[in-house]
């Protein structure tokens, strides 16, 4: 298995040259585009890895399933569904073109920025600083890694330049979908996107989603299985932006990508996977990361369809 | 199991009143909205049924996965992917609002009308009559039912009133995506939509998709497993129109609905399901049919996510 | 004045190289892109011309104001307004992206293809051949040129390749906005677009619109002045496709362009103008033609705003 | 003439009941919907009025032509055109649905919110407070009314609730079209919208646009005639939101409406008009105000087309 992962990373190294690291946040442009790593955690606790699996990157959109999960845990399925929908939008992750008629919760997906920003308002906490602390705490707990923390310079860069997200948040405000102060919500969101992780962290979190909320070793039910299925189904249809259909064909299991270059792969009942390769395709998905997952899926017959 | 299906149909009968039978084709408006049936075919060949499982209805969009399959079998994955994409469009099944920039194959999905019409051109045959005959033959073979045939009055009604499909087909022509005569392609498409089936037929077809192309009894590989996964993945992300995300959450396996009221459910490695209940929700999906599948999914833990 | 027109054509000849002749109809691609002509007809009957003012070209969209006029004359303002709107659409002339919600008469403009096709159904006549004959007759009468006729090869080329217009017409049918056979309506429309004219013809027609329907010499009121104002106002806001705002700024009077390279300019109470230069800009407007009109407008202070 | 205005207001009073006062800003909802006034200022200086012509209302979008004018005066035509376009958008005044591809200056119109906000950045001044002061000064000078000032409670209400405008401004920022601090630009914009005027003020300002920048009494050229034509042409194609085409048909001269209920009408070379009637139609235009202008246009033959 370790040998296979090694071979997969070797075969996929060439694809890093086909993408480009994200540049919309200045800090992200400094990442080494040739990095490439993978970490696989099986149901039974065995783990395998290859390449730059210890390299740190910011979670960016990979944190969205965790925002969704905490919103579900804090406010329940009904409140989440009342605020955001579940349909794929057929549009890029930061799309702005909602028509006036279309801007209802039903047209907002938790895996695109608008939806994730809205869901921050369903996380409990006296302040948005508290809400973020609870999100970070959950992330650390699921990843079993108490040292996870915010990349301060990325966070500051996001906050400084995140005007598209500001526009989306004020649009939500204008339509009465959120009422809290925009800058506070965004501060929580920008911090969340800036949490640093490595492949192992993603694999461990994915592992618990794959295991429907139950900790693989302790057996503790960390959150209801229904929430895991909710998140996993959402990842299956919308986790890879407008490359989700393609990913379902070529890879075939729930996953979430981020513009930091990470992808978290959830193979229900079987394994959690974390990959990292920061050169992105036009949808914002890691080029080499998607290739690695496709090869792994084929090699281990992970396609769930 | 029979008892459970009976209970599920009994519990879901109330939902038929929440929908409306399709009226865009005059013939479809004559269907009895209170009909309700289900048929389940397990991996091992055992079958169960309840309600109006023998009632005939026209397949309508349920035929789309078969059009996609035959296009794959005749022309291969590359040709299919070159013509139509795989992303959810976030739009209704007969949506017309492609912007000029967007009308490329990448934005056409095989599970919406535009894509299915385009795929008819990748089915082999000297004439479109031949192509349709081959599609009908494949359908009969997968359903193991040589008596399946076109509902002539529905076909004529579709042909007479199908101007939106004509518009979509001429749009494809205008953009150079299809070159054959529009009326011939549409004749094939309208006939395909008008094939009559019952719940058992859908379950048998679904069963073979669930079994990745292998006949459950004879063991014959009727088509490559890769094509089954292609179809199943497409159904998972786009099979229920712009209710696909919701269906993934609440039911959790690949399925295809049609405005005739049928839904074909594919549970990989486990079973094929056919349901029928012609009263539709706003997306064009059977209201009671979706409810039956949700209850069945919960009862038998069929959710793949 | 003749000298000035000569100078304007000389100055604007360079702009023919900045555009491209229309190619969406094969026949149109054969036109000499360097042609350039202008004809001006004053209120008092004096006329001036320069360049290739006698060269023939097909009217294409320049015929749209005549379709609108005849629809008004035959069916009245109320019927026209019930079928098509008057707002600029902000979209190209053959735009296809109506959302389902938006496709009502209010969103269709008589100066884009969809609207002009729809208006053919409000022209009287037992057959669409008769309707076209009446349109041609009106055109000849307003241009005072009984020899105007259809360019047969352009007409056949339009009919053969006009699939986008077919798509638009079937869309109108699908939404119940037109009920006559699509191919008959389109035959009338394609013939209308293929009527040949020269700069003088356009100037003479424009002259009558400028004169609010009254023949400048005979004094005959050829159609109600209210219809002239209706057409002129529509030209002012939408006559130059999505270059209409720009044209209002730079030229400042009602005008209608066609992809054949002609522009008909209407200066209320003052003059009718015809220009011809077949190289088009991205909006489908004659590059050099717009420049000639801008220079003429400045020289003679024709801006009405 | 006074008698005629009296009759027109009497005839149009019934239409106030067909509209609704704006409610998107709480303060605007308090206006008396039955108010109705008109003021006409002829080229030669004679003036006529009827109804509530002295009632004060906030200018709202009627200030947009003044923002455009001052941007032209301060930064010139090239800079204005580089930042915003001139085409009608076919969309409501506060439309949000720009696709990513479409958001360029060419698709932003100075008569919708996005464009007007952007143009505030082309007004000169050390601070946005200074810029606003210069805009107010220009407004007072054109209206010949030094007592014009901001309605403080409307301004505060706009500032408090103007989240859609915040969203639009951050979108402009995200696309690099504006770089100044959003809240400062919006403060200038909100103040501008909240300037109080009466019918006479609008008529006087319109009068100078009608007179192409020259003061009717003193003969002073207050700004270049080319800027007046620029503004007037923009009003003709886009001044009445997505009711501009309708207004061109039924009234036939450049005009600008605001959700405060005022309309400023510019009849080139002939007169300036101010009307006020706060009940609005679905486009945001004064119902009775449009009717009054239509009757006046017909009575005095003001249609320029």
PDB file of C-alpha atoms in Angstrom, chain A residues 92 94-101 163-164 166-168 170-171 173-175 182-183, chain D residues 92 94-101 163-164 166-168 170-171 173-175 182-183:
ATOM      1  CA  UNK A  92     -18.173  28.733  -9.753  1.00  0.00           C
ATOM      2  CA  UNK A  94     -17.605  32.516  -5.698  1.00  0.00           C
ATOM      3  CA  UNK A  95     -20.327  33.142  -8.246  1.00  0.00           C
ATOM      4  CA  UNK A  96     -22.094  36.402  -7.950  1.00  0.00           C
ATOM      5  CA  UNK A  97     -24.857  36.073 -10.470  1.00  0.00           C
ATOM      6  CA  UNK A  98     -27.950  35.422  -8.481  1.00  0.00           C
ATOM      7  CA  UNK A  99     -30.922  36.963 -10.116  1.00  0.00           C
ATOM      8  CA  UNK A 100     -33.231  38.792  -7.780  1.00  0.00           C
ATOM      9  CA  UNK A 101     -35.820  36.069  -8.081  1.00  0.00           C
ATOM     10  CA  UNK A 163     -14.144  41.973  -1.020  1.00  0.00           C
ATOM     11  CA  UNK A 164     -16.056  39.460  -3.082  1.00  0.00           C
ATOM     12  CA  UNK A 166     -17.949  41.049   1.607  1.00  0.00           C
ATOM     13  CA  UNK A 167     -20.195  41.640  -1.392  1.00  0.00           C
ATOM     14  CA  UNK A 168     -21.784  38.202  -0.984  1.00  0.00           C
ATOM     15  CA  UNK A 170     -23.957  42.178   2.206  1.00  0.00           C
ATOM     16  CA  UNK A 171     -26.175  40.607  -0.432  1.00  0.00           C
ATOM     17  CA  UNK A 173     -27.927  40.894   4.529  1.00  0.00           C
ATOM     18  CA  UNK A 174     -29.890  42.853   1.952  1.00  0.00           C
ATOM     19  CA  UNK A 175     -32.142  39.838   1.384  1.00  0.00           C
ATOM     20  CA  UNK A 182     -21.063  41.384   8.232  1.00  0.00           C
ATOM     21  CA  UNK A 183     -17.499  42.055   9.326  1.00  0.00           C
TER      22      UNK A 183
ATOM     23  CA  UNK D  92     -33.913  46.596 -12.455  1.00  0.00           C
ATOM     24  CA  UNK D  94     -30.514  47.562  -8.144  1.00  0.00           C
ATOM     25  CA  UNK D  95     -29.927  44.367 -10.098  1.00  0.00           C
ATOM     26  CA  UNK D  96     -27.319  42.094  -8.717  1.00  0.00           C
ATOM     27  CA  UNK D  97     -27.026  39.498 -11.391  1.00  0.00           C
ATOM     28  CA  UNK D  98     -23.827  40.234 -13.188  1.00  0.00           C
ATOM     29  CA  UNK D  99     -22.151  37.109 -14.338  1.00  0.00           C
ATOM     30  CA  UNK D 100     -18.442  36.963 -13.744  1.00  0.00           C
ATOM     31  CA  UNK D 101     -17.754  37.413 -17.418  1.00  0.00           C
ATOM     32  CA  UNK D 163     -26.827  46.782   2.271  1.00  0.00           C
ATOM     33  CA  UNK D 164     -27.612  46.061  -1.345  1.00  0.00           C
ATOM     34  CA  UNK D 166     -22.833  47.917   0.025  1.00  0.00           C
ATOM     35  CA  UNK D 167     -22.879  44.583  -1.796  1.00  0.00           C
ATOM     36  CA  UNK D 168     -22.688  46.339  -5.174  1.00  0.00           C
ATOM     37  CA  UNK D 170     -17.808  45.619  -2.656  1.00  0.00           C
ATOM     38  CA  UNK D 171     -18.395  43.818  -5.928  1.00  0.00           C
ATOM     39  CA  UNK D 173     -14.005  46.695  -5.351  1.00  0.00           C
ATOM     40  CA  UNK D 174     -13.514  42.968  -5.866  1.00  0.00           C
ATOM     41  CA  UNK D 175     -13.297  43.520  -9.617  1.00  0.00           C
ATOM     42  CA  UNK D 182     -16.468  51.530   0.276  1.00  0.00           C
ATOM     43  CA  UNK D 183     -18.095  53.201   3.272  1.00  0.00           C
TER      44      UNK D 183
END
